[in-house]
Amino acid sequence: MGTGASRNSDGGSHAGEEREESLDQAGGQLYVSLKMENYKKKGDLIPHVYGSVPLVGSWDPSKALSMERESTSMWELSFVVPPNHETLDFKFLLKPKHGYTPCIVEEGPNRQLIGGTLQGDARLALFKLDNEEVLEYRVLIKADRVSPFDLAASWRAYLDNLRPSTVRGIPDVSIDAVPETGRENGSSASLELDLEHYVVPAPSTSANSGLVYAANLAENPRSLTFAGGCCDRTATIKEMEVVIPDSSKVYSGSGMVESKSVGTFSPLQKQDSHRGLFVDRGVGSPRLVKSSSSTAFSFDLKLDSQNKNSMPAAAGAVAAAAIADQMLGPKEDRHLALVLVGLPARGKTFTAVKLTRYLRWLGHDTKHFNVGKYRRLKHGTNQSADFFRADNPEGMEARNEVAALAMDDMIAWMQEGGQVGIFDATNSSRSRRNMLMKMAEGNCKIIFLETICNDERIIERNIRLKIQQSPDYAEEPDYEAGSRDFRIRLANYEKVYEPVDEGSYIKMIDMASGHGGQIQVNNISGYLPGRIVFFLVNTHLTPRPILLTRHGESRDNVRGRIGGDSVLSDTGEIYMKKLANFVEKRLKNERTASIWTSTLQRTILTASPIVGFPKIQWRALDEINAGVCDGMTYEEIKKNMPEEYESRKKDKLRYRYPRGESYLDVIQRLEPVIIELERQRAPVVVISHQAVLRALYAYFADRPLKEIPHIEVPLHTIIEIQMGVTGVQEKRYKLMD
């Protein structure tokens, strides 16, 4: 790599003092590669390196850095140090694959690398075994001066040859792979019995959606934010004028709509502000109607050229597959409308909220449009069950009006660049669904998502939650009166309910119970619809807590160094014991719970005192890969790699460390973890790292991707995510300052 001077232990030439001085003046980073080669493998002995600062920081063999297998006979360890680095003083040693002892240190004096030059003569690494046998390893030590740009450019070639599973020799998921270390749990008195003593306030923007009626979190009708500000809600409702699409007409791709009252055009078509007038239609988008002095409308039909690229923000397979779908499919397939179907109290809104959160987290621009929210804004919250009778023409017309407005808003948003719209309503008749399909023609692809539940216990629970939480019954103090009214409303829907048997659809039958059920699919194709089906197969409503925590403070945390695989500091070991006591008390009645860690030793050590639960190591939970910056402090990066430092500062979400990862890369590898967390019915304790937990927390809290790198996930704090039928709620416990 690079063209700088190299120092090889197998007889490579040494440059003179003049050459060395020119190297020092050249600047850049010192890229050091240590290799050991031996064709006679001896048991499970793994080559390691240990030494002084800044290479390892300790002459303790138990903290030696493991070399990685490059081939059947070659082991390698490479790293980057600043140009003005200290002397690298080190030796090689052999350690068993499992356990720390016995360690076999190479014979002879320490090796020293000063300014990229190996001191002394080149020599083999000799290891004397107990039976007096001597193992010989050929050693190659190379140091190149390279620029940060060269390091980044070399990443492409590195990726082509990288095979993580074979290079590291660690499976992607390992269950109870490391035996218990026999550490003491510590005195239970170190943690007070009252867990509430440790509760701290959660951030105001945290996952507390369970405290709010889920439908109220859906997309706001556009009329509330038109003309540069928020309208007065009272005036909006009072002056609302709604246009009802004629369900017998076919909607053209131009977006033009015929109505019974006024001629309207898509809000995306450019309008001449001098020749038309914006009129507030209440819940719907602002519309341009013909002014008395105008003889024609002015608009631009070149909508394709104005559409935003709807590529997801996430990188890798998700983006590639989604874009492939868009390029290969019909134009309307670029936008997807998931239209919910089902009787009231069947979990439609709950499903819509979960899907919205999942798709947003993957980087797909997704919005949830709830027709009930539109209805309440237009007609108020005090509508009785009679309003929902199929033989009430005024009620039917009013409900079709707000459904059309919500669909119109969703299509307009898609034409502005939105990708997935989730249309949340009963949509229980074929005539309603036909109206929506006609509106969608040429604009988006519709997939119906029908939720069917035959479990009376779940229906009763959902009815109870509806009466308690829905704004429809906020002004009804008598619970029994509200319950009677809602059951009459439900009976009105049941009389005319027509199951979906047309178009593309997904049917979820008795999936909410968490005890099986069925999913039926018809005419479903494409990457994103496939991911949605896979997600729905694994989701359920069983309440259970998920505990997220970082590992105890590590020695690299103390030094301010990123990445690495260091052990815990003294403070971290105290947290390790406190966490074990906390988990024992918090999950004392949850014997089916499990403990998930990364494959890095600081999380494995943090979990080691926890007994009685299976432990699972996930490679996907490893910390963000800092690449060539691994082991450096941010000050060192700023000083020695200023361009990289500034690039990261400008966009932490998309910034990828040279030879490393970005936050978007982390999200990609965490998707299987999210699916498995959704599938679990028992509590899970996740012990991982800051960047990884930021990404996981953002999923549960429905935080925008751009906020992920800035989410607060402090050390020695447990974030408890409570998942259940009422949504997601959060509680935080701070066990140590």
XYZ file of C-alpha atoms in Angstrom:
737
model
C 0.000 0.000 0.000
C 1.355 3.425 -0.923
C 4.862 4.237 -2.101
C 6.477 5.020 1.254
C 9.515 3.205 2.622
C 8.960 -0.271 3.989
C 10.886 -2.306 6.523
C 10.804 -6.068 6.033
C 12.220 -8.576 8.484
C 13.073 -11.015 5.657
C 15.907 -8.974 4.252
C 14.201 -5.869 2.779
C 16.583 -2.936 2.120
C 16.918 -0.089 4.628
C 16.832 3.490 3.378
C 19.452 6.026 4.477
C 18.995 8.954 6.823
C 18.171 11.300 3.933
C 15.313 9.058 2.802
C 14.010 8.793 6.372
C 14.015 12.555 6.814
C 12.009 13.037 3.614
C 9.460 10.528 4.901
C 9.007 12.442 8.145
C 8.418 15.621 6.212
C 5.915 13.954 3.908
C 3.258 13.745 6.626
C 0.345 11.335 6.429
C -0.339 8.261 8.528
C 1.938 5.366 9.354
C 0.226 2.163 8.275
C 1.785 -0.804 10.101
C 1.247 -4.409 9.079
C 2.451 -7.314 11.229
C 2.344 -10.821 9.726
C 3.343 -14.260 10.971
C 3.562 -17.362 8.794
C 3.832 -21.018 9.795
C 2.783 -24.052 7.754
C 2.779 -26.389 10.780
C -0.334 -25.478 12.711
C -0.128 -26.473 16.355
C -3.486 -27.162 17.987
C -5.631 -24.119 18.693
C -2.784 -21.679 19.382
C -3.593 -18.227 18.004
C -0.826 -15.656 17.366
C -1.231 -12.420 19.378
C 0.642 -9.157 19.825
C 1.201 -7.350 23.106
C 3.352 -4.417 24.099
C 3.499 -0.807 25.214
C 1.556 2.359 24.455
C 0.248 3.197 21.891
C 0.113 -0.281 20.382
C -1.606 -2.185 23.181
C -1.138 -0.230 26.371
C -0.279 -3.145 28.609
C 2.313 -5.897 28.887
C -0.397 -8.118 30.372
C -0.641 -11.192 28.086
C -4.370 -11.511 28.840
C -4.921 -8.209 27.026
C -2.908 -9.058 23.919
C -4.387 -8.249 20.509
C -5.421 -11.263 18.473
C -4.059 -11.556 14.946
C -6.544 -12.524 12.243
C -6.158 -15.442 9.877
C -5.335 -14.211 6.386
C -4.848 -17.678 4.908
C -4.242 -21.233 6.128
C -0.675 -20.373 7.099
C -0.645 -16.570 7.483
C -1.845 -14.398 10.399
C -2.063 -10.609 10.199
C -2.637 -7.529 12.360
C -2.633 -4.023 10.887
C -3.263 -0.589 12.348
C -2.620 3.102 11.787
C -0.649 5.391 14.092
C -0.036 9.162 13.881
C 3.160 10.347 12.125
C 4.616 11.538 15.434
C 3.910 8.262 17.210
C 5.915 6.950 20.112
C 8.182 3.951 19.856
C 6.270 0.742 19.277
C 7.703 -1.801 21.735
C 6.127 -5.246 21.356
C 6.444 -9.020 21.188
C 4.464 -11.906 19.717
C 2.850 -14.636 21.775
C 0.661 -17.692 21.252
C -2.601 -18.166 23.167
C -5.178 -20.959 23.131
C -8.318 -20.273 21.128
C -10.451 -20.695 24.267
C -9.197 -19.224 27.523
C -6.290 -17.012 28.451
C -3.666 -19.499 29.593
C -1.165 -20.894 29.041
C 0.468 -18.122 26.982
C 3.709 -18.821 25.144
C 5.828 -15.688 24.642
C 8.349 -15.564 21.817
C 12.002 -15.989 22.715
C 14.470 -13.127 22.546
C 14.393 -9.377 23.202
C 11.468 -7.036 22.557
C 10.883 -5.819 19.032
C 10.998 -2.050 18.482
C 9.601 -0.001 15.607
C 10.791 3.626 15.652
C 9.648 6.039 12.940
C 8.619 3.146 10.742
C 12.025 1.457 11.046
C 12.492 -1.927 12.699
C 15.420 -1.770 15.118
C 17.993 -4.560 15.123
C 18.310 -7.493 12.806
C 15.397 -9.302 11.232
C 14.629 -12.594 12.959
C 12.135 -15.407 13.148
C 9.667 -15.640 16.012
C 10.613 -18.668 18.105
C 8.238 -20.259 20.614
C 9.428 -22.983 23.022
C 6.709 -25.453 24.023
C 6.587 -27.476 27.245
C 7.985 -30.551 25.526
C 11.012 -28.525 24.397
C 9.648 -28.417 20.843
C 10.337 -25.084 19.133
C 7.815 -23.497 16.747
C 9.233 -21.154 14.107
C 7.177 -18.358 12.560
C 8.369 -16.248 9.661
C 7.732 -12.595 10.530
C 6.972 -9.749 8.121
C 6.821 -6.237 9.540
C 5.964 -3.433 7.175
C 5.378 0.277 7.769
C 4.178 2.605 5.003
C 3.574 6.323 5.121
C 0.243 6.945 3.360
C -2.298 9.726 3.161
C -5.850 9.368 4.548
C -7.089 9.547 0.951
C -4.984 6.535 -0.028
C -6.312 4.598 2.945
C -9.894 5.340 1.954
C -9.261 4.465 -1.695
C -7.819 1.079 -0.743
C -11.078 0.108 0.959
C -12.711 -1.042 -2.284
C -9.996 -3.600 -2.951
C -10.118 -4.721 0.672
C -13.880 -5.299 0.509
C -13.529 -7.508 -2.553
C -11.437 -9.975 -0.576
C -13.003 -9.677 2.878
C -14.918 -12.652 4.214
C -15.807 -11.670 7.799
C -17.099 -15.027 8.943
C -13.934 -16.866 7.913
C -11.480 -14.103 8.719
C -12.626 -13.687 12.310
C -13.496 -17.313 12.872
C -16.624 -16.285 14.807
C -20.159 -17.272 13.763
C -22.691 -14.513 13.129
C -24.817 -15.757 16.029
C -23.508 -17.886 18.869
C -25.571 -19.215 21.793
C -23.783 -19.634 25.123
C -20.495 -19.738 23.212
C -18.377 -18.551 26.137
C -18.548 -20.534 29.376
C -19.320 -18.749 32.601
C -16.198 -17.167 34.080
C -17.199 -17.975 37.626
C -17.302 -14.336 38.655
C -19.216 -13.552 41.797
C -22.473 -11.756 41.363
C -21.478 -9.330 44.061
C -23.505 -8.566 47.123
C -27.170 -8.056 46.393
C -27.007 -5.213 48.873
C -25.104 -3.235 46.216
C -28.443 -2.705 44.486
C -31.417 -1.525 46.465
C -34.512 -3.686 46.321
C -36.589 -0.725 45.177
C -35.761 -0.518 41.464
C -37.731 2.714 41.184
C -34.949 4.371 43.178
C -32.861 4.266 40.010
C -35.477 5.665 37.632
C -34.389 8.821 35.787
C -36.466 10.990 33.421
C -36.420 9.863 29.808
C -35.792 12.413 27.034
C -38.939 14.313 26.090
C -38.839 12.928 22.539
C -38.576 9.322 23.673
C -40.770 6.330 22.869
C -43.920 7.198 24.794
C -46.377 6.631 21.972
C -48.285 4.240 24.213
C -49.476 7.233 26.238
C -51.071 8.837 23.186
C -53.940 7.520 21.079
C -52.095 5.967 18.153
C -54.334 7.446 15.442
C -53.506 10.943 16.670
C -49.871 10.304 15.742
C -50.840 9.840 12.096
C -50.203 12.416 9.370
C -51.902 15.776 9.845
C -54.347 16.886 7.144
C -52.620 19.375 4.885
C -55.125 22.153 5.454
C -53.717 22.552 8.960
C -50.366 23.761 7.637
C -51.167 25.707 4.462
C -50.427 29.316 3.568
C -47.252 29.462 5.610
C -48.712 28.677 9.007
C -51.087 26.622 11.083
C -54.743 27.419 10.687
C -57.120 28.005 13.533
C -58.708 24.611 14.125
C -62.158 26.011 14.940
C -62.263 28.044 11.762
C -61.009 25.106 9.734
C -63.786 22.827 10.884
C -66.458 25.484 10.574
C -65.592 26.593 7.035
C -64.721 23.213 5.615
C -65.793 22.560 2.036
C -65.182 18.981 0.931
C -65.106 17.680 -2.640
C -66.329 14.109 -3.093
C -64.679 12.141 -5.906
C -67.123 10.333 -8.125
C -66.313 6.668 -7.650
C -67.771 5.873 -11.088
C -65.086 7.905 -12.904
C -61.627 6.669 -13.837
C -58.822 8.877 -12.529
C -56.255 9.786 -15.136
C -52.497 9.834 -14.563
C -52.473 13.619 -14.880
C -53.970 13.916 -11.410
C -56.998 15.912 -12.644
C -60.138 15.345 -10.581
C -63.742 15.969 -11.591
C -66.041 16.855 -8.710
C -69.640 17.818 -8.129
C -68.902 21.297 -6.853
C -65.687 22.920 -8.085
C -63.056 22.015 -10.660
C -59.831 21.002 -8.889
C -56.333 20.101 -9.952
C -53.455 18.303 -8.298
C -51.668 20.621 -5.872
C -48.396 19.524 -7.449
C -49.216 21.073 -10.780
C -47.636 24.515 -10.903
C -50.177 27.253 -10.708
C -50.082 30.895 -11.743
C -50.766 32.760 -8.523
C -52.089 35.758 -10.470
C -54.710 33.746 -12.330
C -56.136 31.592 -9.543
C -57.040 31.623 -5.891
C -56.226 29.122 -3.133
C -59.334 28.036 -1.291
C -59.327 26.258 2.046
C -61.270 23.006 1.755
C -60.911 22.252 5.442
C -59.269 18.900 6.055
C -58.011 18.444 2.498
C -55.125 20.141 0.726
C -55.454 23.765 -0.407
C -56.997 23.803 -3.879
C -56.771 26.246 -6.733
C -60.138 27.203 -8.175
C -60.859 29.369 -11.165
C -61.080 33.074 -10.364
C -63.783 35.279 -11.888
C -61.266 37.160 -14.049
C -59.425 34.121 -15.297
C -60.202 32.341 -18.529
C -57.855 29.392 -18.092
C -55.680 27.609 -15.594
C -51.924 27.552 -15.981
C -50.211 24.312 -15.006
C -47.294 22.113 -15.906
C -47.935 18.463 -16.722
C -44.248 17.474 -16.611
C -44.618 15.870 -13.202
C -41.940 13.218 -13.695
C -39.197 15.798 -14.005
C -40.278 17.405 -10.744
C -40.515 14.253 -8.646
C -37.891 13.746 -6.015
C -35.790 10.640 -6.210
C -37.498 8.335 -3.757
C -34.354 6.305 -3.068
C -34.331 5.213 0.574
C -31.805 6.869 2.837
C -30.490 3.496 4.020
C -27.557 1.984 2.165
C -26.804 -1.459 0.818
C -29.261 -4.171 -0.113
C -32.424 -2.350 0.879
C -31.673 0.664 -1.295
C -30.362 -1.427 -4.191
C -33.378 -3.738 -4.245
C -35.864 -0.904 -3.849
C -34.335 1.051 -6.710
C -34.258 -2.076 -8.869
C -37.980 -2.530 -8.223
C -38.618 1.056 -9.286
C -36.541 0.796 -12.455
C -37.969 -2.528 -13.608
C -41.599 -2.069 -12.607
C -44.397 0.147 -13.920
C -44.290 3.845 -13.066
C -46.971 3.546 -10.393
C -44.903 0.864 -8.615
C -42.469 3.582 -7.541
C -44.971 4.420 -4.813
C -46.707 1.908 -2.588
C -50.024 2.380 -0.775
C -50.809 -0.101 1.983
C -54.580 0.144 2.442
C -55.788 -1.320 5.737
C -59.038 -3.312 5.749
C -60.890 -4.677 8.741
C -63.634 -4.279 11.299
C -63.084 -1.869 14.206
C -61.057 -3.180 17.192
C -59.027 -5.579 15.031
C -55.637 -3.884 15.457
C -55.461 -1.965 12.168
C -54.013 1.221 13.648
C -51.572 -0.732 15.814
C -50.358 -2.590 12.717
C -50.125 0.661 10.751
C -48.002 2.303 13.456
C -45.597 -0.645 13.641
C -45.192 -0.826 9.878
C -44.628 2.912 9.635
C -41.931 2.771 12.283
C -40.187 -0.219 10.654
C -40.157 1.198 7.132
C -38.981 4.625 8.281
C -36.150 3.007 10.200
C -35.046 1.164 7.055
C -34.869 4.516 5.279
C -38.108 4.430 3.269
C -40.051 7.705 3.359
C -43.282 6.474 4.971
C -46.369 8.220 6.343
C -49.456 7.021 8.170
C -52.788 8.534 7.055
C -55.632 7.785 9.481
C -59.119 8.496 8.114
C -60.593 8.568 11.621
C -58.404 11.571 12.387
C -59.733 13.333 9.280
C -63.306 12.471 10.290
C -62.911 13.872 13.790
C -61.504 17.132 12.462
C -64.315 17.501 9.934
C -67.337 16.258 11.855
C -66.223 16.381 15.480
C -65.756 13.627 18.045
C -69.335 13.245 19.238
C -70.784 11.166 16.417
C -73.080 8.395 17.616
C -73.280 4.889 16.179
C -76.021 6.055 13.793
C -73.396 8.036 11.873
C -71.809 4.692 10.852
C -74.979 2.986 9.549
C -74.797 1.831 5.939
C -78.398 3.019 5.408
C -77.557 6.558 6.583
C -76.850 8.410 3.302
C -75.549 11.555 5.017
C -73.166 9.536 7.160
C -72.000 7.464 4.196
C -71.370 10.590 2.122
C -69.480 12.270 4.959
C -67.268 9.210 5.530
C -66.508 8.856 1.821
C -65.607 12.559 1.722
C -62.952 12.309 4.388
C -61.616 9.011 2.970
C -61.208 10.694 -0.432
C -59.462 13.661 1.160
C -57.027 11.414 3.033
C -56.284 9.427 -0.145
C -55.865 12.636 -2.109
C -53.401 13.950 0.448
C -51.469 10.688 0.385
C -51.161 10.669 -3.415
C -50.095 14.316 -3.437
C -47.419 13.535 -0.851
C -46.184 10.592 -2.935
C -45.883 12.781 -6.024
C -43.686 15.098 -3.988
C -41.282 12.244 -3.270
C -42.955 10.088 -0.591
C -42.527 6.361 -1.065
C -44.889 4.324 1.168
C -48.268 5.555 2.351
C -50.263 3.583 4.927
C -53.979 4.283 4.554
C -55.695 3.426 7.834
C -59.493 2.971 7.777
C -62.053 0.161 7.861
C -62.426 0.160 4.035
C -64.845 -2.672 4.648
C -66.873 -2.510 1.412
C -65.865 -3.241 -2.170
C -67.334 0.067 -3.322
C -65.013 1.992 -0.965
C -62.007 -0.045 -2.097
C -62.946 0.469 -5.762
C -63.022 4.230 -5.172
C -59.526 4.090 -3.689
C -58.188 1.929 -6.537
C -59.525 4.365 -9.119
C -57.851 7.263 -7.306
C -54.588 5.320 -7.244
C -54.506 4.467 -10.967
C -51.331 5.829 -12.514
C -50.193 7.200 -9.160
C -49.302 4.312 -6.868
C -49.531 0.581 -6.384
C -52.147 -0.563 -3.857
C -51.779 -3.565 -1.579
C -54.705 -4.268 0.748
C -53.754 -5.376 4.250
C -56.717 -7.061 5.944
C -56.668 -7.817 9.678
C -59.055 -10.553 10.797
C -59.467 -11.588 14.428
C -61.787 -14.299 15.732
C -60.476 -14.337 19.291
C -63.206 -12.824 21.483
C -60.751 -12.120 24.301
C -58.587 -9.946 22.062
C -61.624 -8.194 20.579
C -62.927 -7.406 24.078
C -59.532 -6.062 25.108
C -59.347 -3.860 22.012
C -62.877 -2.541 22.609
C -61.949 -1.643 26.163
C -58.834 0.219 24.986
C -60.885 1.981 22.319
C -63.372 3.312 24.863
C -60.575 4.366 27.212
C -58.275 6.026 24.660
C -60.217 7.098 21.559
C -61.125 10.799 21.286
C -64.517 9.564 20.025
C -65.405 8.789 23.653
C -63.352 11.427 25.455
C -66.527 13.387 26.275
C -68.459 10.306 27.417
C -67.922 9.934 31.186
C -69.982 6.749 31.391
C -67.817 3.813 30.270
C -70.816 1.490 29.882
C -72.648 4.005 27.671
C -69.547 4.349 25.492
C -69.191 0.599 25.285
C -72.826 0.160 24.186
C -72.448 2.832 21.500
C -69.244 1.318 20.137
C -70.750 -2.172 19.983
C -73.667 -0.796 17.975
C -71.173 0.894 15.642
C -69.332 -2.407 15.293
C -72.582 -4.216 14.471
C -73.323 -1.637 11.746
C -69.976 -2.423 10.099
C -70.420 -6.185 10.464
C -73.719 -6.089 8.537
C -72.051 -4.838 5.349
C -68.503 -6.162 5.759
C -67.032 -7.693 2.580
C -63.678 -9.504 2.923
C -60.958 -8.652 0.405
C -60.754 -10.931 -2.601
C -59.622 -8.434 -5.228
C -56.255 -7.088 -6.332
C -53.020 -7.557 -4.388
C -53.621 -8.322 -0.748
C -52.183 -9.628 2.502
C -54.572 -11.207 5.025
C -53.521 -11.465 8.666
C -55.813 -14.017 10.318
C -55.652 -14.369 14.117
C -52.025 -13.198 14.160
C -52.502 -10.883 17.147
C -52.715 -13.673 19.708
C -49.081 -14.610 19.322
C -50.041 -18.300 19.088
C -49.827 -18.995 15.396
C -52.440 -17.739 12.997
C -52.272 -17.404 9.224
C -50.978 -14.963 6.674
C -52.412 -15.248 3.180
C -50.890 -13.343 0.270
C -52.152 -12.809 -3.239
C -50.338 -11.210 -6.179
C -47.456 -9.933 -4.024
C -44.082 -9.326 -5.686
C -41.104 -7.032 -5.301
C -38.506 -6.458 -2.618
C -40.389 -4.050 -0.376
C -43.724 -5.947 -0.337
C -41.718 -9.070 0.461
C -40.008 -7.345 3.403
C -43.394 -6.167 4.671
C -44.805 -9.711 4.591
C -41.722 -11.015 6.414
C -42.091 -8.330 9.085
C -45.794 -9.069 9.583
C -45.123 -12.791 9.953
C -42.851 -12.057 12.917
C -44.794 -9.344 14.729
C -47.338 -9.873 17.525
C -48.959 -8.085 20.479
C -47.549 -10.047 23.420
C -46.420 -7.498 26.045
C -42.770 -7.869 27.102
C -39.875 -5.614 28.102
C -36.681 -5.130 26.115
C -33.753 -3.820 28.161
C -31.017 -1.929 26.313
C -27.703 -1.084 27.963
C -24.151 -0.343 26.994
C -21.334 -2.474 28.363
C -19.647 -1.324 31.555
C -16.989 1.324 31.155
C -13.988 -0.100 29.306
C -10.346 0.858 29.513
C -10.611 2.397 26.050
C -13.522 4.509 27.330
C -11.202 5.852 30.009
C -8.523 6.653 27.423
C -11.079 8.204 25.071
C -10.238 5.730 22.307
C -12.887 4.510 19.877
C -13.417 0.917 18.808
C -10.964 -1.657 20.054
C -11.709 -4.756 22.085
C -10.493 -3.769 25.542
C -11.599 -5.183 28.883
C -13.580 -3.349 31.545
C -12.192 -0.697 33.831
C -12.609 -0.971 37.593
C -15.769 1.150 37.306
C -17.036 -1.077 34.516
C -16.589 -4.140 36.699
C -18.713 -2.525 39.415
C -21.472 -1.875 36.854
C -21.153 -5.470 35.680
C -22.160 -6.661 39.158
C -24.902 -4.054 39.592
C -26.393 -5.004 36.249
C -26.481 -8.677 37.231
C -28.370 -7.795 40.414
C -30.737 -5.531 38.491
C -31.565 -8.208 35.902
C -32.071 -10.791 38.659
C -34.615 -8.569 40.422
C -36.314 -7.083 37.354
C -36.731 -10.433 35.581
C -37.053 -12.711 38.596
C -40.367 -14.104 37.295
C -39.248 -14.253 33.640
C -37.186 -17.400 33.397
C -37.598 -17.533 29.612
C -35.743 -14.243 29.155
C -32.429 -14.150 27.276
C -29.254 -12.038 27.285
C -27.888 -10.781 23.952
C -24.365 -9.386 23.564
C -21.970 -8.520 20.792
C -18.901 -10.684 20.091
C -16.595 -8.088 21.705
C -15.222 -8.967 25.113
C -16.411 -5.824 26.930
C -20.056 -6.836 26.394
C -19.386 -10.517 27.085
C -17.638 -9.613 30.345
C -20.485 -7.268 31.309
C -22.952 -10.144 30.895
C -20.760 -12.761 32.597
C -22.169 -12.438 36.183
C -25.775 -12.774 34.976
C -26.848 -16.348 35.656
C -29.943 -18.366 34.904
C -30.575 -17.027 31.376
C -29.255 -18.180 27.990
C -26.685 -15.832 26.463
C -26.543 -15.191 22.752
C -23.673 -13.431 20.967
C -24.572 -11.514 17.803
C -21.902 -10.269 15.452
C -24.558 -7.810 14.248
C -24.442 -6.172 17.703
C -20.717 -5.335 17.415
C -19.841 -1.646 17.668
C -19.650 0.485 14.522
C -16.422 -0.380 12.707
C -14.092 2.631 12.923
C -11.795 1.206 10.246
C -8.349 2.806 10.148
C -9.420 5.078 13.033
C -9.924 2.130 15.355
C -8.102 2.753 18.620
C -7.632 6.466 18.016
C -9.081 9.350 20.031
C -11.206 11.993 18.317
C -8.446 14.518 19.030
C -5.958 12.309 17.203
C -8.333 12.003 14.250
C -8.819 15.779 14.213
C -5.085 16.408 14.303
C -3.876 13.719 11.918
C -6.887 13.190 9.637
C -8.567 16.620 9.538
C -10.491 15.932 6.321
C -12.006 12.778 7.782
C -12.817 14.599 11.014
C -14.640 17.381 9.166
C -16.500 14.957 6.894
C -17.793 13.066 9.906
C -18.763 16.299 11.631
C -20.821 17.419 8.610
C -22.868 14.220 8.260
C -22.446 11.646 11.023
C -25.312 9.541 9.640
C -23.762 8.849 6.239
C -20.071 9.288 7.076
C -18.192 6.033 6.648
C -14.851 5.566 8.377
C -12.105 4.566 5.907
C -12.127 0.769 5.948
C -15.069 0.996 8.331
C -18.802 1.627 8.582
C -21.374 4.403 8.684
C -24.484 4.568 10.854
C -26.508 3.557 7.792
C -24.341 0.450 7.449
C -25.070 -0.366 11.098
C -28.823 -0.088 10.464
C -28.489 -2.529 7.572
C -26.841 -5.233 9.682
C -29.256 -4.677 12.576
C -32.405 -5.516 10.591
C -32.249 -9.248 11.526
C -31.881 -8.204 15.177
C -35.017 -6.030 14.930
C -36.997 -8.856 13.322
C -35.885 -11.245 16.062
C -36.737 -8.725 18.810
C -40.214 -8.373 17.285
C -40.576 -12.158 17.196
C -39.551 -12.710 20.825
C -42.341 -13.223 23.355
C -40.096 -13.144 26.412
C -37.953 -10.291 27.778
C -34.571 -9.643 26.168
C -31.565 -7.855 27.671
C -29.370 -6.353 24.929
C -25.828 -5.454 26.060
C -24.129 -3.657 23.211
C -22.411 -0.427 22.185
C -23.331 3.221 21.785
C -23.800 3.451 17.995
C -25.663 0.132 17.845
C -27.987 1.023 20.711
C -28.668 4.427 19.180
C -29.898 2.653 16.046
C -31.998 0.117 17.986
C -33.491 2.797 20.223
C -34.372 4.933 17.177
C -36.459 2.042 15.850
C -38.553 1.701 19.008
C -38.824 5.457 19.577
C -39.599 6.146 15.881
C -36.834 8.733 15.687
C -35.780 10.121 12.267
C -32.624 8.639 10.759
C -30.814 11.979 10.897
C -31.173 12.034 14.700
C -29.640 8.594 15.300
C -25.979 9.703 15.685
C -27.018 12.247 18.320
C -29.303 10.136 20.533
C -28.192 10.054 24.158
C -27.305 6.549 25.338
C -25.169 7.061 28.471
C -23.000 4.471 30.156
C -24.317 2.525 33.168
C -27.934 3.302 32.271
C -30.648 0.784 31.346
C -33.309 1.784 28.837
C -36.399 -0.374 29.303
C -38.650 -0.506 26.255
C -42.081 -1.913 27.075
C -43.723 -3.390 23.984
C -47.402 -4.227 24.031
C -50.847 -3.614 22.633
C -50.879 0.031 23.785
C -47.694 0.822 21.870
C -44.144 1.440 23.039
C -43.266 3.026 26.377
C -39.883 3.782 27.906
C -38.332 3.890 31.348
C -34.678 4.571 32.208
C -32.676 3.303 35.195
C -29.333 4.886 36.047
C -27.407 2.421 38.208
C -24.244 4.514 38.561
C -23.140 8.100 38.107
